[in-house]
């Protein structure tokens, strides 16, 4: 699925808008929504109904919600705990070889993570993040043993970073890149995401 650059250009413009001092924006609880680009890259994955050897990737869109808590350790250092829920759209990864078919269709994901950020200005936070991700998917296999369908769970870790800009003392916008490794053992399942989010700070 092809995505235009327009939403990300608009997001970058929003982040660059001058905002008044927002010293308390990055302290306390917050919740928000986010959306963006996602690439699922699947080599081979061991599933509950058999091994899915795919060797394919797919670009798609993703959207979700998140909530967390910011703690200002110093005037410039911000530490955060965050949880999120997301869903992909048109992100099924499939490979067909003759009469054999292997398909993994991500349905939704949960993540738990932590952020460590530095306030380069009172309004702009640069941060890195890491955490745990759990994704639920539908699996389909067709081979000499017949056609099989099932559900499976893929989990692992994620790393990333981004920039968050306070628009005022309650609203912030952010751009973030995230890499997730959902493979285990001989499985290879990677996910790359570029996300734009808007948060409300309580």
PDB file of C-alpha atoms in Angstrom, residues 37-200:
ATOM      1  CA  UNK A  37       3.269   3.711   8.404  1.00  0.00           C
ATOM      2  CA  UNK A  38       4.097   0.123   9.316  1.00  0.00           C
ATOM      3  CA  UNK A  39       6.184  -2.530   7.568  1.00  0.00           C
ATOM      4  CA  UNK A  40       5.874  -6.168   8.614  1.00  0.00           C
ATOM      5  CA  UNK A  41       8.855  -8.260   7.503  1.00  0.00           C
ATOM      6  CA  UNK A  42       8.410 -12.000   8.043  1.00  0.00           C
ATOM      7  CA  UNK A  43      11.024 -14.628   7.200  1.00  0.00           C
ATOM      8  CA  UNK A  44       9.897 -17.872   8.784  1.00  0.00           C
ATOM      9  CA  UNK A  45       7.676 -18.158  11.826  1.00  0.00           C
ATOM     10  CA  UNK A  46       6.815 -21.128  13.978  1.00  0.00           C
ATOM     11  CA  UNK A  47       3.062 -21.004  14.656  1.00  0.00           C
ATOM     12  CA  UNK A  48       0.592 -23.149  16.584  1.00  0.00           C
ATOM     13  CA  UNK A  49      -0.572 -24.804  13.339  1.00  0.00           C
ATOM     14  CA  UNK A  50       2.872 -25.272  11.761  1.00  0.00           C
ATOM     15  CA  UNK A  51       5.789 -23.377  10.320  1.00  0.00           C
ATOM     16  CA  UNK A  52       5.027 -20.443   8.000  1.00  0.00           C
ATOM     17  CA  UNK A  53       7.951 -19.821   5.641  1.00  0.00           C
ATOM     18  CA  UNK A  54       7.062 -16.528   3.982  1.00  0.00           C
ATOM     19  CA  UNK A  55      10.144 -14.419   3.218  1.00  0.00           C
ATOM     20  CA  UNK A  56       8.063 -11.368   2.378  1.00  0.00           C
ATOM     21  CA  UNK A  57       7.333  -7.878   3.715  1.00  0.00           C
ATOM     22  CA  UNK A  58       4.343  -5.564   3.426  1.00  0.00           C
ATOM     23  CA  UNK A  59       3.798  -1.837   3.875  1.00  0.00           C
ATOM     24  CA  UNK A  60       0.563  -0.790   5.535  1.00  0.00           C
ATOM     25  CA  UNK A  61      -1.073   1.804   7.731  1.00  0.00           C
ATOM     26  CA  UNK A  62      -1.505   1.534  11.486  1.00  0.00           C
ATOM     27  CA  UNK A  63      -3.490   3.440  14.113  1.00  0.00           C
ATOM     28  CA  UNK A  64      -3.961   3.201  17.833  1.00  0.00           C
ATOM     29  CA  UNK A  65      -4.160   4.795  21.258  1.00  0.00           C
ATOM     30  CA  UNK A  66      -1.671   5.216  24.081  1.00  0.00           C
ATOM     31  CA  UNK A  67      -1.528   6.406  27.686  1.00  0.00           C
ATOM     32  CA  UNK A  68       1.301   7.054  30.075  1.00  0.00           C
ATOM     33  CA  UNK A  69       2.854   9.067  32.861  1.00  0.00           C
ATOM     34  CA  UNK A  70       5.702  11.583  32.620  1.00  0.00           C
ATOM     35  CA  UNK A  71       8.045  12.150  35.557  1.00  0.00           C
ATOM     36  CA  UNK A  72      10.435  15.112  35.499  1.00  0.00           C
ATOM     37  CA  UNK A  73      13.568  13.767  37.165  1.00  0.00           C
ATOM     38  CA  UNK A  74      15.283  17.154  36.679  1.00  0.00           C
ATOM     39  CA  UNK A  75      14.450  20.405  34.896  1.00  0.00           C
ATOM     40  CA  UNK A  76      15.539  18.774  31.619  1.00  0.00           C
ATOM     41  CA  UNK A  77      15.251  14.996  32.096  1.00  0.00           C
ATOM     42  CA  UNK A  78      11.842  13.341  31.612  1.00  0.00           C
ATOM     43  CA  UNK A  79      11.178   9.661  32.340  1.00  0.00           C
ATOM     44  CA  UNK A  80       7.947   8.022  31.155  1.00  0.00           C
ATOM     45  CA  UNK A  81       6.022   4.767  31.454  1.00  0.00           C
ATOM     46  CA  UNK A  82       3.628   4.114  28.569  1.00  0.00           C
ATOM     47  CA  UNK A  83       1.140   1.524  27.308  1.00  0.00           C
ATOM     48  CA  UNK A  84      -0.463   1.320  23.881  1.00  0.00           C
ATOM     49  CA  UNK A  85      -2.919  -0.543  21.673  1.00  0.00           C
ATOM     50  CA  UNK A  86      -2.780  -0.548  17.865  1.00  0.00           C
ATOM     51  CA  UNK A  87      -4.304  -2.145  14.785  1.00  0.00           C
ATOM     52  CA  UNK A  88      -3.000  -2.538  11.244  1.00  0.00           C
ATOM     53  CA  UNK A  89      -4.924  -2.114   8.010  1.00  0.00           C
ATOM     54  CA  UNK A  90      -4.334  -4.257   4.916  1.00  0.00           C
ATOM     55  CA  UNK A  91      -1.150  -5.665   6.463  1.00  0.00           C
ATOM     56  CA  UNK A  92      -1.457  -9.393   5.738  1.00  0.00           C
ATOM     57  CA  UNK A  93       1.837 -10.976   4.603  1.00  0.00           C
ATOM     58  CA  UNK A  94       1.404 -13.949   2.223  1.00  0.00           C
ATOM     59  CA  UNK A  95       3.565 -16.208   0.084  1.00  0.00           C
ATOM     60  CA  UNK A  96       2.282 -18.697  -2.477  1.00  0.00           C
ATOM     61  CA  UNK A  97       4.549 -21.397  -3.916  1.00  0.00           C
ATOM     62  CA  UNK A  98       2.622 -23.630  -6.264  1.00  0.00           C
ATOM     63  CA  UNK A  99      -0.046 -25.330  -4.186  1.00  0.00           C
ATOM     64  CA  UNK A 100       1.535 -24.174  -0.910  1.00  0.00           C
ATOM     65  CA  UNK A 101       0.368 -21.033   0.851  1.00  0.00           C
ATOM     66  CA  UNK A 102       1.575 -19.375   4.066  1.00  0.00           C
ATOM     67  CA  UNK A 103      -0.070 -16.245   5.448  1.00  0.00           C
ATOM     68  CA  UNK A 104       0.136 -14.209   8.654  1.00  0.00           C
ATOM     69  CA  UNK A 105      -2.429 -11.451   9.165  1.00  0.00           C
ATOM     70  CA  UNK A 106      -1.649  -9.177  12.157  1.00  0.00           C
ATOM     71  CA  UNK A 107      -4.869  -8.178  13.906  1.00  0.00           C
ATOM     72  CA  UNK A 108      -3.921  -6.024  16.896  1.00  0.00           C
ATOM     73  CA  UNK A 109      -1.041  -5.397  19.284  1.00  0.00           C
ATOM     74  CA  UNK A 110      -0.373  -4.266  22.838  1.00  0.00           C
ATOM     75  CA  UNK A 111       2.845  -2.662  24.024  1.00  0.00           C
ATOM     76  CA  UNK A 112       4.368  -1.642  27.340  1.00  0.00           C
ATOM     77  CA  UNK A 113       7.405   0.601  27.375  1.00  0.00           C
ATOM     78  CA  UNK A 114       9.532   3.260  28.987  1.00  0.00           C
ATOM     79  CA  UNK A 115      10.902   6.515  27.620  1.00  0.00           C
ATOM     80  CA  UNK A 116      13.895   8.616  28.617  1.00  0.00           C
ATOM     81  CA  UNK A 117      13.872  12.143  27.238  1.00  0.00           C
ATOM     82  CA  UNK A 118      15.762  15.421  27.300  1.00  0.00           C
ATOM     83  CA  UNK A 119      14.046  18.811  27.017  1.00  0.00           C
ATOM     84  CA  UNK A 120      16.130  20.719  24.466  1.00  0.00           C
ATOM     85  CA  UNK A 121      13.708  23.624  25.076  1.00  0.00           C
ATOM     86  CA  UNK A 122      10.789  23.975  27.497  1.00  0.00           C
ATOM     87  CA  UNK A 123       8.519  22.825  24.646  1.00  0.00           C
ATOM     88  CA  UNK A 124      10.555  20.173  22.811  1.00  0.00           C
ATOM     89  CA  UNK A 125      11.404  16.720  24.149  1.00  0.00           C
ATOM     90  CA  UNK A 126      13.858  14.384  22.395  1.00  0.00           C
ATOM     91  CA  UNK A 127      13.511  10.823  23.641  1.00  0.00           C
ATOM     92  CA  UNK A 128      14.464   7.189  23.243  1.00  0.00           C
ATOM     93  CA  UNK A 129      12.165   4.337  24.132  1.00  0.00           C
ATOM     94  CA  UNK A 130      12.145   0.588  24.625  1.00  0.00           C
ATOM     95  CA  UNK A 131       9.748  -2.057  25.816  1.00  0.00           C
ATOM     96  CA  UNK A 132       7.686  -5.187  25.301  1.00  0.00           C
ATOM     97  CA  UNK A 133       5.237  -5.831  22.445  1.00  0.00           C
ATOM     98  CA  UNK A 134       2.561  -8.516  22.082  1.00  0.00           C
ATOM     99  CA  UNK A 135       0.816  -9.014  18.733  1.00  0.00           C
ATOM    100  CA  UNK A 136      -2.176 -11.265  17.890  1.00  0.00           C
ATOM    101  CA  UNK A 137      -2.459 -12.611  14.338  1.00  0.00           C
ATOM    102  CA  UNK A 138      -4.505 -14.930  12.149  1.00  0.00           C
ATOM    103  CA  UNK A 139      -2.474 -17.687  10.468  1.00  0.00           C
ATOM    104  CA  UNK A 140      -3.313 -19.666   7.331  1.00  0.00           C
ATOM    105  CA  UNK A 141      -1.318 -22.593   5.914  1.00  0.00           C
ATOM    106  CA  UNK A 142      -2.059 -24.733   2.877  1.00  0.00           C
ATOM    107  CA  UNK A 143       0.214 -27.628   1.903  1.00  0.00           C
ATOM    108  CA  UNK A 144       0.177 -31.394   1.387  1.00  0.00           C
ATOM    109  CA  UNK A 145      -1.421 -31.790   4.828  1.00  0.00           C
ATOM    110  CA  UNK A 146      -4.387 -29.666   3.752  1.00  0.00           C
ATOM    111  CA  UNK A 147      -5.644 -26.190   4.645  1.00  0.00           C
ATOM    112  CA  UNK A 148      -5.347 -25.033   8.231  1.00  0.00           C
ATOM    113  CA  UNK A 149      -6.427 -21.839   9.975  1.00  0.00           C
ATOM    114  CA  UNK A 150      -5.605 -20.595  13.437  1.00  0.00           C
ATOM    115  CA  UNK A 151      -4.695 -17.721  15.751  1.00  0.00           C
ATOM    116  CA  UNK A 152      -1.293 -17.129  17.289  1.00  0.00           C
ATOM    117  CA  UNK A 153       0.585 -14.701  19.512  1.00  0.00           C
ATOM    118  CA  UNK A 154       3.915 -13.125  18.591  1.00  0.00           C
ATOM    119  CA  UNK A 155       5.774 -11.161  21.232  1.00  0.00           C
ATOM    120  CA  UNK A 156       9.169  -9.583  21.707  1.00  0.00           C
ATOM    121  CA  UNK A 157      10.899  -6.275  22.292  1.00  0.00           C
ATOM    122  CA  UNK A 158      10.874  -2.866  20.652  1.00  0.00           C
ATOM    123  CA  UNK A 159      13.284   0.088  20.448  1.00  0.00           C
ATOM    124  CA  UNK A 160      12.824   3.555  19.037  1.00  0.00           C
ATOM    125  CA  UNK A 161      12.959   7.270  19.527  1.00  0.00           C
ATOM    126  CA  UNK A 162      11.312  10.507  18.586  1.00  0.00           C
ATOM    127  CA  UNK A 163      10.568  14.156  19.244  1.00  0.00           C
ATOM    128  CA  UNK A 164       7.548  15.545  21.095  1.00  0.00           C
ATOM    129  CA  UNK A 165       6.494  19.193  20.935  1.00  0.00           C
ATOM    130  CA  UNK A 166       4.185  20.974  23.377  1.00  0.00           C
ATOM    131  CA  UNK A 167       1.564  22.993  21.463  1.00  0.00           C
ATOM    132  CA  UNK A 168       0.259  24.422  24.739  1.00  0.00           C
ATOM    133  CA  UNK A 169       0.204  23.287  28.370  1.00  0.00           C
ATOM    134  CA  UNK A 170      -2.313  20.483  27.579  1.00  0.00           C
ATOM    135  CA  UNK A 171      -1.663  19.364  23.998  1.00  0.00           C
ATOM    136  CA  UNK A 172       1.482  17.910  22.457  1.00  0.00           C
ATOM    137  CA  UNK A 173       2.342  16.332  19.100  1.00  0.00           C
ATOM    138  CA  UNK A 174       5.064  13.819  18.372  1.00  0.00           C
ATOM    139  CA  UNK A 175       6.891  11.979  15.610  1.00  0.00           C
ATOM    140  CA  UNK A 176       8.361   8.578  16.435  1.00  0.00           C
ATOM    141  CA  UNK A 177      10.228   5.702  14.809  1.00  0.00           C
ATOM    142  CA  UNK A 178       9.898   2.227  16.321  1.00  0.00           C
ATOM    143  CA  UNK A 179      11.551  -1.117  15.546  1.00  0.00           C
ATOM    144  CA  UNK A 180      10.069  -4.350  16.937  1.00  0.00           C
ATOM    145  CA  UNK A 181      11.527  -7.870  16.934  1.00  0.00           C
ATOM    146  CA  UNK A 182       8.686 -10.369  17.323  1.00  0.00           C
ATOM    147  CA  UNK A 183      10.648 -13.473  16.370  1.00  0.00           C
ATOM    148  CA  UNK A 184      11.638 -16.265  18.734  1.00  0.00           C
ATOM    149  CA  UNK A 185      14.108 -19.086  18.178  1.00  0.00           C
ATOM    150  CA  UNK A 186      14.175 -19.841  14.448  1.00  0.00           C
ATOM    151  CA  UNK A 187      11.361 -17.366  13.738  1.00  0.00           C
ATOM    152  CA  UNK A 188      12.095 -14.045  12.041  1.00  0.00           C
ATOM    153  CA  UNK A 189       9.397 -11.404  12.400  1.00  0.00           C
ATOM    154  CA  UNK A 190      10.355  -7.722  12.313  1.00  0.00           C
ATOM    155  CA  UNK A 191       8.280  -4.571  12.292  1.00  0.00           C
ATOM    156  CA  UNK A 192       9.259  -1.000  11.391  1.00  0.00           C
ATOM    157  CA  UNK A 193       6.933   1.913  12.153  1.00  0.00           C
ATOM    158  CA  UNK A 194       6.887   5.687  11.652  1.00  0.00           C
ATOM    159  CA  UNK A 195       4.153   7.235  13.799  1.00  0.00           C
ATOM    160  CA  UNK A 196       2.572  10.651  14.329  1.00  0.00           C
ATOM    161  CA  UNK A 197       0.694  11.142  17.578  1.00  0.00           C
ATOM    162  CA  UNK A 198      -1.253  13.793  19.484  1.00  0.00           C
ATOM    163  CA  UNK A 199      -1.549  13.638  23.287  1.00  0.00           C
ATOM    164  CA  UNK A 200      -3.641  15.367  25.932  1.00  0.00           C
TER     165      UNK A 200
END
